[in-house]
PDB file of C-alpha atoms in Angstrom:
ATOM      1  CA  MET A 161      15.987  18.696 -19.114  1.00 43.00           C
ATOM      2  CA  GLY A 162      13.490  21.638 -19.806  1.00 43.00           C
ATOM      3  CA  LEU A 163      11.345  23.492 -17.314  1.00 41.00           C
ATOM      4  CA  ARG A 164       8.335  21.251 -18.027  1.00 38.00           C
ATOM      5  CA  SER A 165      10.374  18.106 -17.074  1.00 38.00           C
ATOM      6  CA  TRP A 166      11.269  19.529 -13.793  1.00 37.00           C
ATOM      7  CA  ARG A 167       7.795  20.475 -12.965  1.00 38.00           C
ATOM      8  CA  CYS A 168       6.861  16.872 -13.599  1.00 38.00           C
ATOM      9  CA  VAL A 169       9.583  15.547 -11.269  1.00 42.00           C
ATOM     10  CA  GLY A 170       8.283  18.140  -8.476  1.00 47.00           C
ATOM     11  CA  VAL A 171       4.868  17.144  -8.988  1.00 46.00           C
ATOM     12  CA  SER A 172       5.470  13.362  -8.921  1.00 50.00           C
ATOM     13  CA  GLY A 173       7.667  13.805  -5.869  1.00 51.00           C
ATOM     14  CA  ALA A 174       5.004  15.719  -4.071  1.00 46.00           C
ATOM     15  CA  LEU A 175       2.364  13.224  -5.146  1.00 40.00           C
ATOM     16  CA  TRP A 176       4.641  10.460  -3.795  1.00 42.00           C
ATOM     17  CA  ALA A 177       5.071  12.302  -0.482  1.00 43.00           C
ATOM     18  CA  LEU A 178       1.472  12.858  -0.174  1.00 39.00           C
ATOM     19  CA  LEU A 179       0.594   9.218  -0.811  1.00 43.00           C
ATOM     20  CA  ALA A 180       3.316   8.104   1.655  1.00 47.00           C
ATOM     21  CA  CYS A 181       1.882  10.545   4.326  1.00 47.00           C
ATOM     22  CA  SER A 182      -1.655   9.319   3.818  1.00 49.00           C
ATOM     23  CA  SER A 183      -0.561   5.554   3.890  1.00 81.00           C
ATOM     24  CA  THR A 184       1.378   6.309   7.077  1.00 81.00           C
ATOM     25  CA  ALA A 185      -1.583   8.188   8.713  1.00 89.00           C
ATOM     26  CA  SER A 186      -4.045   5.331   7.719  1.00 93.00           C
ATOM     27  CA  LYS A 187      -1.829   2.799   9.385  1.00 95.00           C
ATOM     28  CA  THR A 188      -1.153   4.762  12.613  1.00 96.00           C
ATOM     29  CA  GLU A 189      -4.754   5.604  12.874  1.00 96.00           C
ATOM     30  CA  ALA A 190      -5.777   1.918  12.316  1.00 96.00           C
ATOM     31  CA  ALA A 191      -3.147   0.765  14.860  1.00 97.00           C
ATOM     32  CA  GLU A 192      -4.363   3.391  17.545  1.00 98.00           C
ATOM     33  CA  ALA A 193      -8.041   2.408  16.889  1.00 97.00           C
ATOM     34  CA  THR A 194      -7.009  -1.404  17.494  1.00 98.00           C
ATOM     35  CA  VAL A 195      -5.295  -0.471  20.709  1.00 98.00           C
ATOM     36  CA  ARG A 196      -8.480   1.373  21.838  1.00 98.00           C
ATOM     37  CA  ARG A 197     -10.672  -1.363  20.916  1.00 98.00           C
ATOM     38  CA  PHE A 198      -8.573  -3.850  22.722  1.00 98.00           C
ATOM     39  CA  PHE A 199      -8.565  -1.914  26.007  1.00 98.00           C
ATOM     40  CA  GLU A 200     -12.364  -1.273  25.678  1.00 98.00           C
ATOM     41  CA  ALA A 201     -13.195  -4.931  25.197  1.00 98.00           C
ATOM     42  CA  LEU A 202     -10.565  -6.109  28.034  1.00 98.00           C
ATOM     43  CA  PRO A 203     -12.957  -5.952  30.992  1.00 97.00           C
ATOM     44  CA  SER A 204     -15.171  -8.538  29.330  1.00 97.00           C
ATOM     45  CA  GLY A 205     -12.345 -10.948  29.094  1.00 97.00           C
ATOM     46  CA  ASP A 206     -14.090 -12.324  25.961  1.00 97.00           C
ATOM     47  CA  CYS A 207     -11.352 -13.965  23.641  1.00 96.00           C
ATOM     48  CA  GLU A 208     -14.032 -14.210  20.958  1.00 96.00           C
ATOM     49  CA  VAL A 209     -13.639 -10.326  20.700  1.00 96.00           C
ATOM     50  CA  LEU A 210     -10.053  -9.917  22.035  1.00 97.00           C
ATOM     51  CA  GLY A 211      -8.334 -12.750  20.251  1.00 95.00           C
ATOM     52  CA  PRO A 212      -8.612 -11.120  16.686  1.00 95.00           C
ATOM     53  CA  LEU A 213      -6.936  -7.998  18.241  1.00 96.00           C
ATOM     54  CA  LEU A 214      -4.194  -9.755  20.187  1.00 95.00           C
ATOM     55  CA  ALA A 215      -0.921 -10.860  18.522  1.00 92.00           C
ATOM     56  CA  THR A 216      -0.326 -14.491  19.551  1.00 80.00           C
ATOM     57  CA  GLY A 217       2.232 -17.249  18.475  1.00 74.00           C
ATOM     58  CA  GLY A 218       5.960 -17.113  18.479  1.00 76.00           C
ATOM     59  CA  GLY A 219       6.172 -17.801  22.322  1.00 77.00           C
ATOM     60  CA  MET A 220       3.230 -15.445  23.068  1.00 79.00           C
ATOM     61  CA  ARG A 221       0.627 -17.020  25.593  1.00 86.00           C
ATOM     62  CA  PRO A 222      -2.684 -17.864  24.307  1.00 91.00           C
ATOM     63  CA  CYS A 223      -5.426 -15.190  24.578  1.00 94.00           C
ATOM     64  CA  GLU A 224      -7.184 -16.706  27.552  1.00 95.00           C
ATOM     65  CA  GLU A 225      -3.853 -16.654  29.696  1.00 94.00           C
ATOM     66  CA  ALA A 226      -2.714 -13.210  28.446  1.00 94.00           C
ATOM     67  CA  VAL A 227      -6.236 -11.740  29.124  1.00 96.00           C
ATOM     68  CA  ARG A 228      -6.684 -13.169  32.459  1.00 96.00           C
ATOM     69  CA  GLU A 229      -3.271 -11.673  33.559  1.00 95.00           C
ATOM     70  CA  MET A 230      -4.044  -8.278  32.251  1.00 96.00           C
ATOM     71  CA  ARG A 231      -7.499  -8.388  33.961  1.00 97.00           C
ATOM     72  CA  GLU A 232      -5.890  -9.455  37.226  1.00 96.00           C
ATOM     73  CA  HIS A 233      -3.614  -6.445  37.082  1.00 96.00           C
ATOM     74  CA  GLY A 234      -6.525  -4.039  36.240  1.00 97.00           C
ATOM     75  CA  LEU A 235      -4.903  -2.759  32.982  1.00 97.00           C
ATOM     76  CA  SER A 236      -6.780   0.119  31.426  1.00 97.00           C
ATOM     77  CA  LEU A 237      -5.738   2.589  28.526  1.00 98.00           C
ATOM     78  CA  VAL A 238      -5.369   6.218  29.863  1.00 98.00           C
ATOM     79  CA  ASP A 239      -4.305   7.711  26.569  1.00 97.00           C
ATOM     80  CA  ILE A 240      -2.276   7.260  23.430  1.00 98.00           C
ATOM     81  CA  VAL A 241       0.916   9.375  23.399  1.00 97.00           C
ATOM     82  CA  GLU A 242       2.257   8.852  19.769  1.00 97.00           C
ATOM     83  CA  SER A 243       2.318   6.330  17.043  1.00 97.00           C
ATOM     84  CA  LYS A 244       4.822   5.834  14.342  1.00 96.00           C
ATOM     85  CA  LEU A 245       5.584   3.247  11.673  1.00 96.00           C
ATOM     86  CA  ASP A 246       8.130   0.684  12.774  1.00 95.00           C
ATOM     87  CA  GLY A 247      11.115   1.287  10.462  1.00 93.00           C
ATOM     88  CA  ARG A 248      11.845  -2.551  10.481  1.00 94.00           C
ATOM     89  CA  ASP A 249       8.540  -3.523   9.122  1.00 94.00           C
ATOM     90  CA  SER A 250       6.010  -1.523   7.014  1.00 91.00           C
ATOM     91  CA  ASP A 251       3.112  -3.451   8.465  1.00 94.00           C
ATOM     92  CA  ALA A 252       3.847  -2.642  12.167  1.00 96.00           C
ATOM     93  CA  VAL A 253       3.157   0.500  14.077  1.00 98.00           C
ATOM     94  CA  LEU A 254       4.750   1.345  17.429  1.00 98.00           C
ATOM     95  CA  VAL A 255       2.285   2.887  19.718  1.00 98.00           C
ATOM     96  CA  ARG A 256       3.221   4.623  22.949  1.00 98.00           C
ATOM     97  CA  ALA A 257       0.313   4.562  25.477  1.00 98.00           C
ATOM     98  CA  ARG A 258      -0.304   5.627  28.981  1.00 98.00           C
ATOM     99  CA  VAL A 259      -1.549   2.574  30.737  1.00 98.00           C
ATOM    100  CA  ALA A 260      -2.901   2.335  34.361  1.00 97.00           C
ATOM    101  CA  GLN A 261      -2.400  -0.626  36.413  1.00 96.00           C
ATOM    102  CA  ASP A 262      -4.854  -1.131  39.346  1.00 94.00           C
ATOM    103  CA  GLY A 263      -5.828   2.392  38.915  1.00 93.00           C
ATOM    104  CA  GLU A 264      -2.251   3.886  39.036  1.00 96.00           C
ATOM    105  CA  VAL A 265      -0.924   5.474  35.996  1.00 96.00           C
ATOM    106  CA  GLY A 266       2.524   4.378  35.081  1.00 91.00           C
ATOM    107  CA  LYS A 267       5.247   7.094  34.919  1.00 94.00           C
ATOM    108  CA  GLU A 268       6.474   6.041  31.494  1.00 96.00           C
ATOM    109  CA  PRO A 269       4.247   5.177  28.498  1.00 97.00           C
ATOM    110  CA  TRP A 270       4.162   1.537  27.457  1.00 97.00           C
ATOM    111  CA  LEU A 271       5.464   0.728  23.976  1.00 97.00           C
ATOM    112  CA  LEU A 272       3.007  -1.518  22.170  1.00 97.00           C
ATOM    113  CA  ARG A 273       3.812  -3.103  18.669  1.00 97.00           C
ATOM    114  CA  VAL A 274       0.683  -3.258  16.532  1.00 97.00           C
ATOM    115  CA  GLU A 275       1.086  -5.541  13.647  1.00 96.00           C
ATOM    116  CA  ARG A 276      -1.044  -6.069  10.360  1.00 95.00           C
ATOM    117  CA  ARG A 277      -1.572  -9.716  10.208  1.00 89.00           C
ATOM    118  CA  SER A 278      -4.222 -11.759   8.176  1.00 82.00           C
ATOM    119  CA  GLY A 279      -5.962  -8.599   7.033  1.00 84.00           C
ATOM    120  CA  GLY A 280      -6.276  -7.096  10.576  1.00 93.00           C
ATOM    121  CA  TRP A 281      -4.303  -5.285  13.121  1.00 97.00           C
ATOM    122  CA  ARG A 282      -3.130  -6.901  16.323  1.00 96.00           C
ATOM    123  CA  VAL A 283      -1.568  -5.778  19.474  1.00 96.00           C
ATOM    124  CA  ARG A 284       1.687  -7.291  20.712  1.00 94.00           C
ATOM    125  CA  PHE A 285       2.473  -6.700  24.404  1.00 89.00           C
TER     126      PHE A 285
END
């Protein structure tokens, strides 16, 4: 293999890494934005808005029940600590977020799984 061939491998490897990084960044940014939108809309209790942002099914409670309980406990987003792809599913991002409950910020961040389903991102609590 000549020098030219090695350069092509290096360039294609770098391109692949760049595409992988940009894909990862776009997924984590979308997941974080979904978490923020969910918590911004939570005080309204409107499942017309919250429903498409909330993962349901598979034993999860319906939107109305889940949202009512979250509002009763006064949940609010304080900050997002980090997000990373879930190694088990390329369409899922694990978001660590500081969440306040009735005005008290928890000692440990919550781990939220944000999944891409039906063309949108949904938060699973």
